[in-house]
mmCIF file with all atom_site columns, C-alpha atoms in Angstrom:
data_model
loop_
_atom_site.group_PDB
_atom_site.id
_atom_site.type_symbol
_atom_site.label_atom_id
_atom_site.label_alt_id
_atom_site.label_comp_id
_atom_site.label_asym_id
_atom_site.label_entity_id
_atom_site.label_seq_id
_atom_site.pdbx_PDB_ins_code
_atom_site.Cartn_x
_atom_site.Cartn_y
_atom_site.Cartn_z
_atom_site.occupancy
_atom_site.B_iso_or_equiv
_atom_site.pdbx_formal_charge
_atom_site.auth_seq_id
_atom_site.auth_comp_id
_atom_site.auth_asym_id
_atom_site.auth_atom_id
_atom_site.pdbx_PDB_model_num
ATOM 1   C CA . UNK A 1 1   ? 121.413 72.006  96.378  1.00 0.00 ? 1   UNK A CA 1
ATOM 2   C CA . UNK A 1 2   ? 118.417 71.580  98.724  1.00 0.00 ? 2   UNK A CA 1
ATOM 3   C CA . UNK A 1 3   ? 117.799 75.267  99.949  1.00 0.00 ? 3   UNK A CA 1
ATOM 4   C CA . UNK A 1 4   ? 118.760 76.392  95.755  1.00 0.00 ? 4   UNK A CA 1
ATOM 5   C CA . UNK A 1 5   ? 115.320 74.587  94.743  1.00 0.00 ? 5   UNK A CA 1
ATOM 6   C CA . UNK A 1 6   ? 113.238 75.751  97.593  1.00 0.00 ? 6   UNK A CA 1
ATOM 7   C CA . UNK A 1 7   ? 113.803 78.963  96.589  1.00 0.00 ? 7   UNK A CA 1
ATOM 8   C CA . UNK A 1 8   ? 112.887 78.202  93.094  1.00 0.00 ? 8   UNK A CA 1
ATOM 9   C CA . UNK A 1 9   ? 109.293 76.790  94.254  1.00 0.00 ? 9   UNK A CA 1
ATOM 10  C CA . UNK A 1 10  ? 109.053 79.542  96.989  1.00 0.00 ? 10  UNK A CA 1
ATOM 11  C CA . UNK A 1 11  ? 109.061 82.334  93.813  1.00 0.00 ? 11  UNK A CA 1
ATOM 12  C CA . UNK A 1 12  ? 106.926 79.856  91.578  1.00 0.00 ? 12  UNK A CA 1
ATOM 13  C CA . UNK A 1 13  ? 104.373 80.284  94.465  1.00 0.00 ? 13  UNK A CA 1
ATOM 14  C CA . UNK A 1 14  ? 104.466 83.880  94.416  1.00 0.00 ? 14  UNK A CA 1
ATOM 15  C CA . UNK A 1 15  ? 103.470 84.167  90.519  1.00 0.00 ? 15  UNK A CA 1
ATOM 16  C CA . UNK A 1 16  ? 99.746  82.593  91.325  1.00 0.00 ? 16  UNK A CA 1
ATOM 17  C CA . UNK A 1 17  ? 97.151  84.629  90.146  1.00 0.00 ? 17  UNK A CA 1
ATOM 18  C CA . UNK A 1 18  ? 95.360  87.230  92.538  1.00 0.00 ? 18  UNK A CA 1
ATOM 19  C CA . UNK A 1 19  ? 91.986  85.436  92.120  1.00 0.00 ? 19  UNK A CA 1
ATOM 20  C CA . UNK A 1 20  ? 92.639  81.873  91.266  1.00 0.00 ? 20  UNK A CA 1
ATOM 21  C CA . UNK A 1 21  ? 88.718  80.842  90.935  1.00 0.00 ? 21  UNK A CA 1
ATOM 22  C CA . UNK A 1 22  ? 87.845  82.793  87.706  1.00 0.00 ? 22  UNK A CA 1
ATOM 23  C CA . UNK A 1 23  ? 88.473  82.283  84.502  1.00 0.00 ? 23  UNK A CA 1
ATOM 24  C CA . UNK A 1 24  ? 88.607  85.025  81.339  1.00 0.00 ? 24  UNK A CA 1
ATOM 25  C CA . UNK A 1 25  ? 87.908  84.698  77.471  1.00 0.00 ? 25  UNK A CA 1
ATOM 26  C CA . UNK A 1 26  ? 88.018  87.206  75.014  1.00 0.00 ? 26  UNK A CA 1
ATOM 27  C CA . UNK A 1 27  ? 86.546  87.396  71.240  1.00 0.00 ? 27  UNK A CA 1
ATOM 28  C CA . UNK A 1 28  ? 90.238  87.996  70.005  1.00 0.00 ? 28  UNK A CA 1
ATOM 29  C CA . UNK A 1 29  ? 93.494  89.133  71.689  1.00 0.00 ? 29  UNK A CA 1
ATOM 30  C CA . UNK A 1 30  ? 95.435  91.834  69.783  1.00 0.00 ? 30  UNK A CA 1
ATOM 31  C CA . UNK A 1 31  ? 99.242  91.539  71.053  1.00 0.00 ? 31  UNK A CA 1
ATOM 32  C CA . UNK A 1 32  ? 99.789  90.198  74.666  1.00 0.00 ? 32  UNK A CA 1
ATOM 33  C CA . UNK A 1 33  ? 96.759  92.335  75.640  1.00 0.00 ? 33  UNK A CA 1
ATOM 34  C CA . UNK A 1 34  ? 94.997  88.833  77.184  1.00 0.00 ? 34  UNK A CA 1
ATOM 35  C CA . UNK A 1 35  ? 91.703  88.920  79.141  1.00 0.00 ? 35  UNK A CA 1
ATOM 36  C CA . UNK A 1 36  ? 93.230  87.986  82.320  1.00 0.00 ? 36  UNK A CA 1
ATOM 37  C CA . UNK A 1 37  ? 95.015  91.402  82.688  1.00 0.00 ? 37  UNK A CA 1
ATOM 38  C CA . UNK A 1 38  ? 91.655  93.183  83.307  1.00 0.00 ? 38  UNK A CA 1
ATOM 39  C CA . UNK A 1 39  ? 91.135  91.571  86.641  1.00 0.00 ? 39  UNK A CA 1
ATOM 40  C CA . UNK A 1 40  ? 95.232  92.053  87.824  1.00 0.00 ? 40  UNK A CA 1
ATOM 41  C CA . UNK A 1 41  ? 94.371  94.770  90.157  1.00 0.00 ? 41  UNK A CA 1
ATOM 42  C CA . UNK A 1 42  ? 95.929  97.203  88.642  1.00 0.00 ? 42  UNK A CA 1
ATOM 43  C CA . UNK A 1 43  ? 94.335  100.178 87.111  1.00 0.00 ? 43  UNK A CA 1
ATOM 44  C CA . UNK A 1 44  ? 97.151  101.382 85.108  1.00 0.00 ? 44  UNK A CA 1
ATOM 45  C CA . UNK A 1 45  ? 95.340  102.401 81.871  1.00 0.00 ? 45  UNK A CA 1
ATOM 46  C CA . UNK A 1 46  ? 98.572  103.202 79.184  1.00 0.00 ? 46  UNK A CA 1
ATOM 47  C CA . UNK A 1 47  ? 98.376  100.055 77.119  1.00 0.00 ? 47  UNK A CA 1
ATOM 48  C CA . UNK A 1 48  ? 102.251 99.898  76.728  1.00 0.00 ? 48  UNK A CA 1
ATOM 49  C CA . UNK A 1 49  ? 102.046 99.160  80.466  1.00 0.00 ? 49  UNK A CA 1
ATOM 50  C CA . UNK A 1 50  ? 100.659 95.362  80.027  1.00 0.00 ? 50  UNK A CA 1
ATOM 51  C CA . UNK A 1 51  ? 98.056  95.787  82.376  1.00 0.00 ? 51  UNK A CA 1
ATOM 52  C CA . UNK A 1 52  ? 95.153  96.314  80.262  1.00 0.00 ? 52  UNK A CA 1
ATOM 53  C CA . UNK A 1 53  ? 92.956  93.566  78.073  1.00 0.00 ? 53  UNK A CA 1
ATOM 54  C CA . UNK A 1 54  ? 92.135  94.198  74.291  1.00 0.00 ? 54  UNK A CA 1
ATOM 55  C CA . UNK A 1 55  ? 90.580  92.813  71.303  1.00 0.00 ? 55  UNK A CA 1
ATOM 56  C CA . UNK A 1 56  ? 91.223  92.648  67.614  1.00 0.00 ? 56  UNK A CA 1
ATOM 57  C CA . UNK A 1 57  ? 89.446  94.650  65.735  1.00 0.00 ? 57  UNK A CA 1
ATOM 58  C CA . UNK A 1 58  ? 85.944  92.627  65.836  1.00 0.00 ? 58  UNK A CA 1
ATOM 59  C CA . UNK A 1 59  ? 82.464  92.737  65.300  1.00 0.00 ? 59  UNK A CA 1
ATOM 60  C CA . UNK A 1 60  ? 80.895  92.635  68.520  1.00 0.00 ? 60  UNK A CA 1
ATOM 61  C CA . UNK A 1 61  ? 83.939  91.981  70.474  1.00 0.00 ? 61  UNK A CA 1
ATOM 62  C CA . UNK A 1 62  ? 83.677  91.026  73.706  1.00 0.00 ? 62  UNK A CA 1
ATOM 63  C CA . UNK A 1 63  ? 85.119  90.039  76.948  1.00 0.00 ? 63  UNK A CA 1
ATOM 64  C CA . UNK A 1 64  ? 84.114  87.403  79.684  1.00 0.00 ? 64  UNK A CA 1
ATOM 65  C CA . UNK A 1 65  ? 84.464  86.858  83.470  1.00 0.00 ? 65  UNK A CA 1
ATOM 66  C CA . UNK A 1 66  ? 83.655  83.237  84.120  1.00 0.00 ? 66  UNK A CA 1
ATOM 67  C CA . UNK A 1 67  ? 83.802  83.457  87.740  1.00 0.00 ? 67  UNK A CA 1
ATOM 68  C CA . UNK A 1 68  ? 82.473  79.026  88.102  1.00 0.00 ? 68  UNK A CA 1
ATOM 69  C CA . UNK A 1 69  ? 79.846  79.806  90.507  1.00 0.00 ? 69  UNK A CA 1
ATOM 70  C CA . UNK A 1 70  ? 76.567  82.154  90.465  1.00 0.00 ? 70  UNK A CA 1
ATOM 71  C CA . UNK A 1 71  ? 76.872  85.164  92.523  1.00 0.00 ? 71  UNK A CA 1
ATOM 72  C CA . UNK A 1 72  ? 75.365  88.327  93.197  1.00 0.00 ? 72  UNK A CA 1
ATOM 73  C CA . UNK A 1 73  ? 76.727  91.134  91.895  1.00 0.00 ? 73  UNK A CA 1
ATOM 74  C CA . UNK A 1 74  ? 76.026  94.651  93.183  1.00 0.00 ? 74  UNK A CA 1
ATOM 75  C CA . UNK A 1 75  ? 78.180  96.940  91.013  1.00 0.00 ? 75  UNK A CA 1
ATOM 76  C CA . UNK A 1 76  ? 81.046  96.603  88.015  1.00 0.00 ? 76  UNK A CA 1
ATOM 77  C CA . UNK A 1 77  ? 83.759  99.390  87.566  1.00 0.00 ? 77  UNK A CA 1
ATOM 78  C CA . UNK A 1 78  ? 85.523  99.564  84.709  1.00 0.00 ? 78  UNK A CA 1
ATOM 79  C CA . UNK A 1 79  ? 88.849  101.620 83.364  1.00 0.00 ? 79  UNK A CA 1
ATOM 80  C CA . UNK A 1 80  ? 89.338  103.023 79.982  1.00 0.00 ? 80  UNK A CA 1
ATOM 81  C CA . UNK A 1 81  ? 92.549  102.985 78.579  1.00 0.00 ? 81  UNK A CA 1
ATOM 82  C CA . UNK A 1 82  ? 93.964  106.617 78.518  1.00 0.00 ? 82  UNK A CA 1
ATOM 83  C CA . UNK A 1 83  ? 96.741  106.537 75.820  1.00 0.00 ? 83  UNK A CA 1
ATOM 84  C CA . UNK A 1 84  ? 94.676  106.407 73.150  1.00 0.00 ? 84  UNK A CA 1
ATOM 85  C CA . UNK A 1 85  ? 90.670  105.978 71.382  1.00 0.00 ? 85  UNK A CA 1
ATOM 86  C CA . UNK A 1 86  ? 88.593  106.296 74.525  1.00 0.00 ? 86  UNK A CA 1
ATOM 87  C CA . UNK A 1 87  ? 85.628  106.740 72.746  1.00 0.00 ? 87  UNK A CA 1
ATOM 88  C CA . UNK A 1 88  ? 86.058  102.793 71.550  1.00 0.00 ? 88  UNK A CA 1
ATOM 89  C CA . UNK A 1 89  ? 84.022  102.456 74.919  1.00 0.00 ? 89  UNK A CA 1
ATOM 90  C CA . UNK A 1 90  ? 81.258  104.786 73.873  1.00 0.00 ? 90  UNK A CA 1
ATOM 91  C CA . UNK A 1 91  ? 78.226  101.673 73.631  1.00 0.00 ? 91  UNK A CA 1
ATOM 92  C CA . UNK A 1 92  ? 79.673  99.287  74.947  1.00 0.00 ? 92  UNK A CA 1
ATOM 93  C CA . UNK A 1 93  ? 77.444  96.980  77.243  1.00 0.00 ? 93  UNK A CA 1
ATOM 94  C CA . UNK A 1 94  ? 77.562  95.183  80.916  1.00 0.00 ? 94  UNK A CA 1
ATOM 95  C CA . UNK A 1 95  ? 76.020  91.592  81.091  1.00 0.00 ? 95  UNK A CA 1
ATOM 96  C CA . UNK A 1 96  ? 76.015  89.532  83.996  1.00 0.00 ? 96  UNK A CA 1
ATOM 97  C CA . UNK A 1 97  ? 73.709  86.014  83.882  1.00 0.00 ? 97  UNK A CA 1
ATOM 98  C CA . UNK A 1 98  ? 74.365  82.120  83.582  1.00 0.00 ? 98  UNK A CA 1
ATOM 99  C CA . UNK A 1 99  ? 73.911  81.475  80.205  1.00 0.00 ? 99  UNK A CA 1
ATOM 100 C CA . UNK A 1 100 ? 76.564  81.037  77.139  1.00 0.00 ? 100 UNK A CA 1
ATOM 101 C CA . UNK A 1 101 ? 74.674  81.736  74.246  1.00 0.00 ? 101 UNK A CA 1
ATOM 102 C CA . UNK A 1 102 ? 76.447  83.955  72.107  1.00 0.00 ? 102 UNK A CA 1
ATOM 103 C CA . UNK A 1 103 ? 79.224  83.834  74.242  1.00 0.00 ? 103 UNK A CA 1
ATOM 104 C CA . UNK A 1 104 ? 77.832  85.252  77.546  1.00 0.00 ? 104 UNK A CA 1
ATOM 105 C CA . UNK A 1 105 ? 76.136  88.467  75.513  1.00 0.00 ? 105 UNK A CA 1
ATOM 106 C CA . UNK A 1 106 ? 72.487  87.501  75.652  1.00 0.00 ? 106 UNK A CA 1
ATOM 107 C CA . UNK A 1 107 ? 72.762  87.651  79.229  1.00 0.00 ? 107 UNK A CA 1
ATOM 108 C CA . UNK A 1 108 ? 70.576  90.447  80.723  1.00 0.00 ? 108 UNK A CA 1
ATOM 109 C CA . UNK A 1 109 ? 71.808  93.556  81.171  1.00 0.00 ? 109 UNK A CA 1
ATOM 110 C CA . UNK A 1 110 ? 73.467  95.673  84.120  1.00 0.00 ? 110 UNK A CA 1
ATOM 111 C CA . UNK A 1 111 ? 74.360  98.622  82.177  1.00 0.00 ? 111 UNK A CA 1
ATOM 112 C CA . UNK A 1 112 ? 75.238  100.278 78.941  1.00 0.00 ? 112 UNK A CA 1
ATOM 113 C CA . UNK A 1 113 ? 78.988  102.919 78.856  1.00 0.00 ? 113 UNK A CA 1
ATOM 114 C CA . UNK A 1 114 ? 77.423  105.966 77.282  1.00 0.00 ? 114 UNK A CA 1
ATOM 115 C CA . UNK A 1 115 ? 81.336  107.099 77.601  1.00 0.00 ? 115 UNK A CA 1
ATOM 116 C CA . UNK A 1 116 ? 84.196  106.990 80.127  1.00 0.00 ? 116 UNK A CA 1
ATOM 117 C CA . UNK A 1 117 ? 87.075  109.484 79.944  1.00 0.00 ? 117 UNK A CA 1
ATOM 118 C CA . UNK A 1 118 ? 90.319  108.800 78.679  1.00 0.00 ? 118 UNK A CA 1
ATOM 119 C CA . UNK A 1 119 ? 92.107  106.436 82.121  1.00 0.00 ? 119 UNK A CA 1
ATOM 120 C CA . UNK A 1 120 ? 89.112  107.068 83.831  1.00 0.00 ? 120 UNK A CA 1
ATOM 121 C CA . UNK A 1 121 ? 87.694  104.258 86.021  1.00 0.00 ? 121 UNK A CA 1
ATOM 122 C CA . UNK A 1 122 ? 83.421  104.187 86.541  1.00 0.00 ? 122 UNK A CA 1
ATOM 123 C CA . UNK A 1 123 ? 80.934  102.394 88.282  1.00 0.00 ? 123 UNK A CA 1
ATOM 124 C CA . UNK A 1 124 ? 77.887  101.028 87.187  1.00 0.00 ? 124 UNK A CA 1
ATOM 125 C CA . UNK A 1 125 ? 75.177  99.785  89.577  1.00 0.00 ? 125 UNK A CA 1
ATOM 126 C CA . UNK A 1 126 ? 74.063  96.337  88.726  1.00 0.00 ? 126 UNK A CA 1
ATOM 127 C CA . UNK A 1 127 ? 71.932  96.259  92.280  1.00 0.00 ? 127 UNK A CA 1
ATOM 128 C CA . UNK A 1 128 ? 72.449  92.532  92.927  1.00 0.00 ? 128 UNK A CA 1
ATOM 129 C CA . UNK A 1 129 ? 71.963  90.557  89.640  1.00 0.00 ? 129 UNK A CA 1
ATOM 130 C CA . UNK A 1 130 ? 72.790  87.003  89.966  1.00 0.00 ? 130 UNK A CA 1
ATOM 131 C CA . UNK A 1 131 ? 75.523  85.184  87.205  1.00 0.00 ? 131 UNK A CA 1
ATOM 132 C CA . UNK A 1 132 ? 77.732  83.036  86.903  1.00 0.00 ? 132 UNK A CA 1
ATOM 133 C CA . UNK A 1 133 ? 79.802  85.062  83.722  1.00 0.00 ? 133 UNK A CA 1
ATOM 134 C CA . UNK A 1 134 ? 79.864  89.087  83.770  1.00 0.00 ? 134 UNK A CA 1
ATOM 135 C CA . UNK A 1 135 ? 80.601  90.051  80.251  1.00 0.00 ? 135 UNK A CA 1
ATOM 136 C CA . UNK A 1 136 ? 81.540  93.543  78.690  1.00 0.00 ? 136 UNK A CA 1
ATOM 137 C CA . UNK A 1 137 ? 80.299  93.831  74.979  1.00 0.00 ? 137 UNK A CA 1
ATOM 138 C CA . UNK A 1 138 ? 80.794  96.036  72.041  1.00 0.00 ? 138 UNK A CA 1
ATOM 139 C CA . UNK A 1 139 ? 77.356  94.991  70.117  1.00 0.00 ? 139 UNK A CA 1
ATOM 140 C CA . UNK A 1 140 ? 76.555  96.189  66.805  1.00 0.00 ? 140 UNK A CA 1
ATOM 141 C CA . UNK A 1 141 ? 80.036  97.604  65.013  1.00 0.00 ? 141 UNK A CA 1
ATOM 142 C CA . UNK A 1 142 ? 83.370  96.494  64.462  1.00 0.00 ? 142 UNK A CA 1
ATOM 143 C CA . UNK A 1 143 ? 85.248  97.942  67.150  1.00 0.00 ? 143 UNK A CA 1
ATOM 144 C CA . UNK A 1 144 ? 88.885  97.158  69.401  1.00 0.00 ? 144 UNK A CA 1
ATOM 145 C CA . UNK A 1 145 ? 87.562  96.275  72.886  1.00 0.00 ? 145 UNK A CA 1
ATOM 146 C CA . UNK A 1 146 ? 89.988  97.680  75.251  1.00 0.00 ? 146 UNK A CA 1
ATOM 147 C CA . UNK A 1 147 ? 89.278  97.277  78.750  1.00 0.00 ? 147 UNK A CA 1
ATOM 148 C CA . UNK A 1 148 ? 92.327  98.270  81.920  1.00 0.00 ? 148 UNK A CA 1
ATOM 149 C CA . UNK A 1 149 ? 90.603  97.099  84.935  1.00 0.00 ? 149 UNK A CA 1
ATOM 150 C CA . UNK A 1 150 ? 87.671  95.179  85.778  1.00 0.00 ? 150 UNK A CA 1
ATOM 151 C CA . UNK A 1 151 ? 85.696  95.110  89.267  1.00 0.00 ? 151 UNK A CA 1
ATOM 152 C CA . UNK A 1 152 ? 83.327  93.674  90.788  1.00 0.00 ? 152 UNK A CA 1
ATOM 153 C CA . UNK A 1 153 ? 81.636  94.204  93.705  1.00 0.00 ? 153 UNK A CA 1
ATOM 154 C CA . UNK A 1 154 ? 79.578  92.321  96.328  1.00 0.00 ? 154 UNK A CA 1
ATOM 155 C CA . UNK A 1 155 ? 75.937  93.493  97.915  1.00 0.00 ? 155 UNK A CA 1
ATOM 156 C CA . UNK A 1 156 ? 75.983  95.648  100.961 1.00 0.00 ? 156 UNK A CA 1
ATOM 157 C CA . UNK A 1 157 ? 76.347  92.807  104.430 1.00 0.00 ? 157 UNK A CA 1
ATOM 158 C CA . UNK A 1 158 ? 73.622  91.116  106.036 1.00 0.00 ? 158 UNK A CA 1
ATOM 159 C CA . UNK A 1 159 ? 72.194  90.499  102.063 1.00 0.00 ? 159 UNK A CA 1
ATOM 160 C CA . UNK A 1 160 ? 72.089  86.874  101.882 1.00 0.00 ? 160 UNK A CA 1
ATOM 161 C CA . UNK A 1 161 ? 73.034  84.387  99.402  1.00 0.00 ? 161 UNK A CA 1
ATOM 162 C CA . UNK A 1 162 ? 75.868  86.858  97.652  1.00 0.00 ? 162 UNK A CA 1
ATOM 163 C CA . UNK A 1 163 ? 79.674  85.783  98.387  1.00 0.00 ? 163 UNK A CA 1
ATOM 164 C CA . UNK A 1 164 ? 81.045  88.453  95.926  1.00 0.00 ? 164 UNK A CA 1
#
């Protein structure tokens, strides 16, 4: 009976998240499209696949990073989902800051997604700015927010102060 339940706690330990100090929130969550599968490392952008975070259809819809500690963050790459509506990117803004008025969207921001192609990952250059929340935000329309990976990257070494 004894080695039965060790297994059984050995695979509960293998189901912890990637990166367990971060938390997600989302204006909505359409299906079982919840925030936390934008940061699961995996870039597959199909939606059937389950990897990939999305919204009802909102106004403003948005999606949050909470990641419980200021940090510097140097750049943010995002994937669009490929199956379907890439252009429901087209607009859609980067924010990274420590506030959570209006949910984490009045934070300044890093960048705005002219487009990204259909399961296309891109990079935007946020050159450092300090937050504690990096939020992606649709502002202005009612849209579906669909986002298949999120990243986040540190500063170059030897920049002090960033641990991201």
């Amino acid at each position: 009976i004894l080695p039965e339940k060790r297994k059984k706690r050995k695979k509960k330990e293998n189901k912890k998240p990637k990166e367990k100090n971060q938390k997600m929130a989302q204006s909505s969550t359409y299906g079982n499209a919840k925030p936390e599968n934008a940061i699961d490392g995996n870039r597959a952008s199909n939606y059937n696949q389950g990897s990939c975070a999305h919204t009802n259809n909102d106004l403003n819809p948005w999606w949050r990073l909470d990641l419980l500690k200021t940090y510097k963050i140097n750049t943010v790459t995002i994937t669009n989902r490929q199956d379907c509506c890439p252009e429901r990117i087209n607009g859609a803004e980067i924010r990274i800051g420590n506030s959570l008025n209006d949910n984490g969207n009045a934070n300044p921001r890093c960048a705005v997604i002219s487009s990204i192609a259909a399961g296309a990952s891109q990079t935007f250059a946020c050159t450092g700015m300090e937050g504690r929340y990096i939020n992606i935000v649709i502002p202005g329309r009612t849209e579906y927010l669909t986002l298949c990976e999120v990243e986040k990257k540190k500063p170059a070494a030897g920049i002090t102060h960033s641990e991201m």
